[in-house]
Structure formats: C-alpha cells, structure tokens
Amino acid sequence: GYSFHRHLETSPTAEADTLKQFESIRARYGDRTPLVEIINPQAGDIRINKTRHPEGKEATTLHVLTWEAEAGRKLETDLPLWLMRFSSYNVLSKLGITPSKYRLVVADIERYGPGIVAEFKKPGQNHVLIWVE
C-alpha cells in the first residue's frame, strides 16, 4: 500500500485528454484480449483469460490510470510486480471479487505479460484502466 500511494499522482485534467491517454495505452496492445474482462459486474459476468504472452514476455510493472468524473481529475500509479509477490492472496479479492472461479494471483499476471489487465467504466462516472509492462 505504501509503494502504491507513494507513486500516486493526481492532477486536474480535462476528460478528453485523459480519454486520449486511455486510447493510447489500449492501442499499444492491439486487439489482445484483456486478462480480466468485466462484462457485467452486477451479474458476476467476469472472464479471466489466463493466457501466456504470445512472445513469452513476462510483465514486471502494474500500472493504474483512473479518471474521476466527479472530481474532474486523473490518478496514476504503478507498482512493481515483485513487490506484490510478498502476498499470496487472490488479486481480485481486493476488488471485491472473491469466488474461487475468479482466482487471479501475481504469477498469472506475470505470465500474461505486457497488456491490458482490466478496464472498467461507469458512464458519466469513473473509468479505470489497469495494464502491465
């Protein structure tokens, strides 16, 4: 938590600028399926795609970009995956997603390699993009 907050940057930003940043990040990874697809969170329709990176690359750093519509600001942070290895908990349980069929650990993220981990948007509210490099 300390490292996450230490690297947290917040700034008032126009939504259009932040959305361009989201698009730029998505474009880096082409049409590769995200590690976690959030189809309908209310219905529990979440898909975990535990595939290896097509070129065998492993991820080393987790990045988070959030647009907070109400505050009109973006938040950015990153965290080295090695630091997350000190905990064996289910990564998704920290997001309130706990059923065993949604088990996702740091090793799964590393094997997935560079790409989009998850993206979640509520129209007119927050927009979160999590990716790894």
PDB file of C-alpha atoms in Angstrom:
ATOM      1  CA  GLY A   1       0.000   0.000   0.000  1.00  0.00           C
ATOM      2  CA  TYR A   2       2.828   2.377   0.884  1.00  0.00           C
ATOM      3  CA  SER A   3       4.514   1.965  -2.503  1.00  0.00           C
ATOM      4  CA  PHE A   4       1.196   2.326  -4.335  1.00  0.00           C
ATOM      5  CA  HIS A   5       0.399   5.616  -2.604  1.00  0.00           C
ATOM      6  CA  ARG A   6       3.975   6.868  -2.820  1.00  0.00           C
ATOM      7  CA  HIS A   7       3.806   6.658  -6.617  1.00  0.00           C
ATOM      8  CA  LEU A   8       0.257   8.012  -6.841  1.00  0.00           C
ATOM      9  CA  GLU A   9      -0.023  11.159  -8.921  1.00  0.00           C
ATOM     10  CA  THR A  10      -3.234  13.155  -9.127  1.00  0.00           C
ATOM     11  CA  SER A  11      -3.926  16.084 -11.377  1.00  0.00           C
ATOM     12  CA  PRO A  12      -6.920  18.094 -12.528  1.00  0.00           C
ATOM     13  CA  THR A  13      -7.284  17.198 -16.177  1.00  0.00           C
ATOM     14  CA  ALA A  14      -9.826  17.571 -18.933  1.00  0.00           C
ATOM     15  CA  GLU A  15     -11.729  14.350 -19.523  1.00  0.00           C
ATOM     16  CA  ALA A  16     -10.918  14.453 -23.257  1.00  0.00           C
ATOM     17  CA  ASP A  17      -7.178  14.482 -22.500  1.00  0.00           C
ATOM     18  CA  THR A  18      -7.465  11.536 -20.141  1.00  0.00           C
ATOM     19  CA  LEU A  19      -9.576   9.588 -22.644  1.00  0.00           C
ATOM     20  CA  LYS A  20      -6.834  10.129 -25.254  1.00  0.00           C
ATOM     21  CA  GLN A  21      -4.361   8.668 -22.783  1.00  0.00           C
ATOM     22  CA  PHE A  22      -6.653   5.626 -22.305  1.00  0.00           C
ATOM     23  CA  GLU A  23      -6.845   5.181 -26.103  1.00  0.00           C
ATOM     24  CA  SER A  24      -3.075   5.462 -26.490  1.00  0.00           C
ATOM     25  CA  ILE A  25      -2.463   2.777 -23.868  1.00  0.00           C
ATOM     26  CA  ARG A  26      -5.069   0.451 -25.427  1.00  0.00           C
ATOM     27  CA  ALA A  27      -3.524   0.976 -28.873  1.00  0.00           C
ATOM     28  CA  ARG A  28      -0.123  -0.263 -27.619  1.00  0.00           C
ATOM     29  CA  TYR A  29      -1.561  -3.725 -27.059  1.00  0.00           C
ATOM     30  CA  GLY A  30      -3.696  -4.034 -30.178  1.00  0.00           C
ATOM     31  CA  ASP A  31      -6.631  -6.406 -30.085  1.00  0.00           C
ATOM     32  CA  ARG A  32      -5.180  -8.792 -27.498  1.00  0.00           C
ATOM     33  CA  THR A  33      -7.885  -9.904 -25.069  1.00  0.00           C
ATOM     34  CA  PRO A  34      -7.522  -8.327 -21.603  1.00  0.00           C
ATOM     35  CA  LEU A  35      -6.533 -10.613 -18.750  1.00  0.00           C
ATOM     36  CA  VAL A  36      -9.788  -9.766 -16.944  1.00  0.00           C
ATOM     37  CA  GLU A  37     -12.890  -8.954 -18.984  1.00  0.00           C
ATOM     38  CA  ILE A  38     -15.599  -7.278 -16.924  1.00  0.00           C
ATOM     39  CA  ILE A  39     -18.729  -7.890 -18.980  1.00  0.00           C
ATOM     40  CA  ASN A  40     -21.465  -7.312 -16.376  1.00  0.00           C
ATOM     41  CA  PRO A  41     -20.200  -6.934 -12.801  1.00  0.00           C
ATOM     42  CA  GLN A  42     -23.711  -6.916 -11.295  1.00  0.00           C
ATOM     43  CA  ALA A  43     -24.443 -10.319 -12.823  1.00  0.00           C
ATOM     44  CA  GLY A  44     -20.979 -11.666 -11.991  1.00  0.00           C
ATOM     45  CA  ASP A  45     -20.110 -11.951 -15.677  1.00  0.00           C
ATOM     46  CA  ILE A  46     -16.333 -11.633 -15.429  1.00  0.00           C
ATOM     47  CA  ARG A  47     -13.936 -13.652 -17.563  1.00  0.00           C
ATOM     48  CA  ILE A  48     -10.334 -14.448 -16.676  1.00  0.00           C
ATOM     49  CA  ASN A  49      -8.094 -15.145 -19.688  1.00  0.00           C
ATOM     50  CA  LYS A  50      -5.038 -16.834 -18.182  1.00  0.00           C
ATOM     51  CA  THR A  51      -3.040 -16.990 -21.376  1.00  0.00           C
ATOM     52  CA  ARG A  52       0.693 -16.571 -21.764  1.00  0.00           C
ATOM     53  CA  HIS A  53       2.053 -13.650 -23.732  1.00  0.00           C
ATOM     54  CA  PRO A  54       2.288 -14.746 -27.412  1.00  0.00           C
ATOM     55  CA  GLU A  55       6.031 -13.945 -27.453  1.00  0.00           C
ATOM     56  CA  GLY A  56       6.685 -15.382 -23.979  1.00  0.00           C
ATOM     57  CA  LYS A  57       7.319 -11.963 -22.435  1.00  0.00           C
ATOM     58  CA  GLU A  58       6.617 -11.533 -18.721  1.00  0.00           C
ATOM     59  CA  ALA A  59       5.197  -8.442 -17.042  1.00  0.00           C
ATOM     60  CA  THR A  60       7.184  -6.595 -14.391  1.00  0.00           C
ATOM     61  CA  THR A  61       5.181  -3.470 -13.555  1.00  0.00           C
ATOM     62  CA  LEU A  62       1.481  -2.902 -12.874  1.00  0.00           C
ATOM     63  CA  HIS A  63       0.061   0.493 -13.891  1.00  0.00           C
ATOM     64  CA  VAL A  64      -3.285   2.061 -12.952  1.00  0.00           C
ATOM     65  CA  LEU A  65      -4.921   5.051 -14.630  1.00  0.00           C
ATOM     66  CA  THR A  66      -8.221   6.360 -13.261  1.00  0.00           C
ATOM     67  CA  TRP A  67     -10.473   9.189 -14.404  1.00  0.00           C
ATOM     68  CA  GLU A  68     -12.715  10.505 -11.609  1.00  0.00           C
ATOM     69  CA  ALA A  69     -15.535  12.356 -13.348  1.00  0.00           C
ATOM     70  CA  GLU A  70     -16.979  13.948 -10.213  1.00  0.00           C
ATOM     71  CA  ALA A  71     -13.628  15.441  -9.163  1.00  0.00           C
ATOM     72  CA  GLY A  72     -12.503  16.161 -12.733  1.00  0.00           C
ATOM     73  CA  ARG A  73      -9.113  14.606 -12.163  1.00  0.00           C
ATOM     74  CA  LYS A  74      -6.986  11.670 -13.136  1.00  0.00           C
ATOM     75  CA  LEU A  75      -4.971   9.418 -10.866  1.00  0.00           C
ATOM     76  CA  GLU A  76      -1.948   7.438 -12.000  1.00  0.00           C
ATOM     77  CA  THR A  77       0.241   4.991 -10.136  1.00  0.00           C
ATOM     78  CA  ASP A  78       2.417   1.975 -10.714  1.00  0.00           C
ATOM     79  CA  LEU A  79       3.713  -0.901  -8.673  1.00  0.00           C
ATOM     80  CA  PRO A  80       6.456  -3.446  -9.367  1.00  0.00           C
ATOM     81  CA  LEU A  81       5.006  -6.941  -9.543  1.00  0.00           C
ATOM     82  CA  TRP A  82       7.872  -8.356  -7.471  1.00  0.00           C
ATOM     83  CA  LEU A  83       6.550  -6.348  -4.538  1.00  0.00           C
ATOM     84  CA  MET A  84       3.121  -7.943  -4.930  1.00  0.00           C
ATOM     85  CA  ARG A  85       4.717 -11.416  -4.688  1.00  0.00           C
ATOM     86  CA  PHE A  86       5.038 -10.989  -0.908  1.00  0.00           C
ATOM     87  CA  SER A  87       1.346 -11.707  -0.679  1.00  0.00           C
ATOM     88  CA  SER A  88      -0.292 -14.902  -1.921  1.00  0.00           C
ATOM     89  CA  TYR A  89      -3.834 -13.531  -1.831  1.00  0.00           C
ATOM     90  CA  ASN A  90      -6.182 -13.542  -4.762  1.00  0.00           C
ATOM     91  CA  VAL A  91      -5.572 -10.201  -6.505  1.00  0.00           C
ATOM     92  CA  LEU A  92      -9.250  -9.860  -7.431  1.00  0.00           C
ATOM     93  CA  SER A  93     -10.382 -10.316  -3.828  1.00  0.00           C
ATOM     94  CA  LYS A  94      -9.055  -6.807  -3.162  1.00  0.00           C
ATOM     95  CA  LEU A  95     -11.579  -5.602  -5.754  1.00  0.00           C
ATOM     96  CA  GLY A  96     -14.446  -7.410  -4.023  1.00  0.00           C
ATOM     97  CA  ILE A  97     -14.439 -10.329  -6.476  1.00  0.00           C
ATOM     98  CA  THR A  98     -13.901 -13.426  -4.338  1.00  0.00           C
ATOM     99  CA  PRO A  99     -15.414 -16.607  -5.828  1.00  0.00           C
ATOM    100  CA  SER A 100     -12.764 -19.253  -6.465  1.00  0.00           C
ATOM    101  CA  LYS A 101     -13.522 -19.345 -10.188  1.00  0.00           C
ATOM    102  CA  TYR A 102     -12.111 -15.805 -10.342  1.00  0.00           C
ATOM    103  CA  ARG A 103      -8.824 -16.649  -8.641  1.00  0.00           C
ATOM    104  CA  LEU A 104      -6.014 -14.500 -10.029  1.00  0.00           C
ATOM    105  CA  VAL A 105      -2.552 -14.385  -8.468  1.00  0.00           C
ATOM    106  CA  VAL A 106       0.543 -12.352  -9.294  1.00  0.00           C
ATOM    107  CA  ALA A 107       2.103 -15.252 -11.230  1.00  0.00           C
ATOM    108  CA  ASP A 108      -0.921 -15.192 -13.593  1.00  0.00           C
ATOM    109  CA  ILE A 109      -0.319 -11.504 -14.280  1.00  0.00           C
ATOM    110  CA  GLU A 110       3.396 -12.031 -14.878  1.00  0.00           C
ATOM    111  CA  ARG A 111       2.730 -14.888 -17.354  1.00  0.00           C
ATOM    112  CA  TYR A 112       0.106 -12.834 -19.165  1.00  0.00           C
ATOM    113  CA  GLY A 113       2.922 -10.397 -19.993  1.00  0.00           C
ATOM    114  CA  PRO A 114       2.604  -6.840 -21.247  1.00  0.00           C
ATOM    115  CA  GLY A 115      -1.022  -5.963 -21.935  1.00  0.00           C
ATOM    116  CA  ILE A 116      -4.315  -4.732 -20.538  1.00  0.00           C
ATOM    117  CA  VAL A 117      -5.229  -6.412 -17.255  1.00  0.00           C
ATOM    118  CA  ALA A 118      -8.689  -4.848 -16.888  1.00  0.00           C
ATOM    119  CA  GLU A 119     -10.773  -1.850 -17.820  1.00  0.00           C
ATOM    120  CA  PHE A 120     -13.906  -0.706 -16.089  1.00  0.00           C
ATOM    121  CA  LYS A 121     -16.147   2.273 -16.826  1.00  0.00           C
ATOM    122  CA  LYS A 122     -19.335   3.609 -15.409  1.00  0.00           C
ATOM    123  CA  PRO A 123     -20.883   6.066 -17.876  1.00  0.00           C
ATOM    124  CA  GLY A 124     -20.511   9.606 -16.556  1.00  0.00           C
ATOM    125  CA  GLN A 125     -18.511   8.387 -13.561  1.00  0.00           C
ATOM    126  CA  ASN A 126     -15.156   6.709 -13.021  1.00  0.00           C
ATOM    127  CA  HIS A 127     -13.071   4.985 -15.658  1.00  0.00           C
ATOM    128  CA  VAL A 128     -10.224   2.683 -14.612  1.00  0.00           C
ATOM    129  CA  LEU A 129      -7.569   1.077 -16.789  1.00  0.00           C
ATOM    130  CA  ILE A 130      -5.050  -1.393 -15.375  1.00  0.00           C
ATOM    131  CA  TRP A 131      -2.194  -2.649 -17.537  1.00  0.00           C
ATOM    132  CA  VAL A 132       1.186  -4.300 -17.163  1.00  0.00           C
ATOM    133  CA  GLU A 133       4.504  -3.825 -18.889  1.00  0.00           C
TER     134      GLU A 133
END
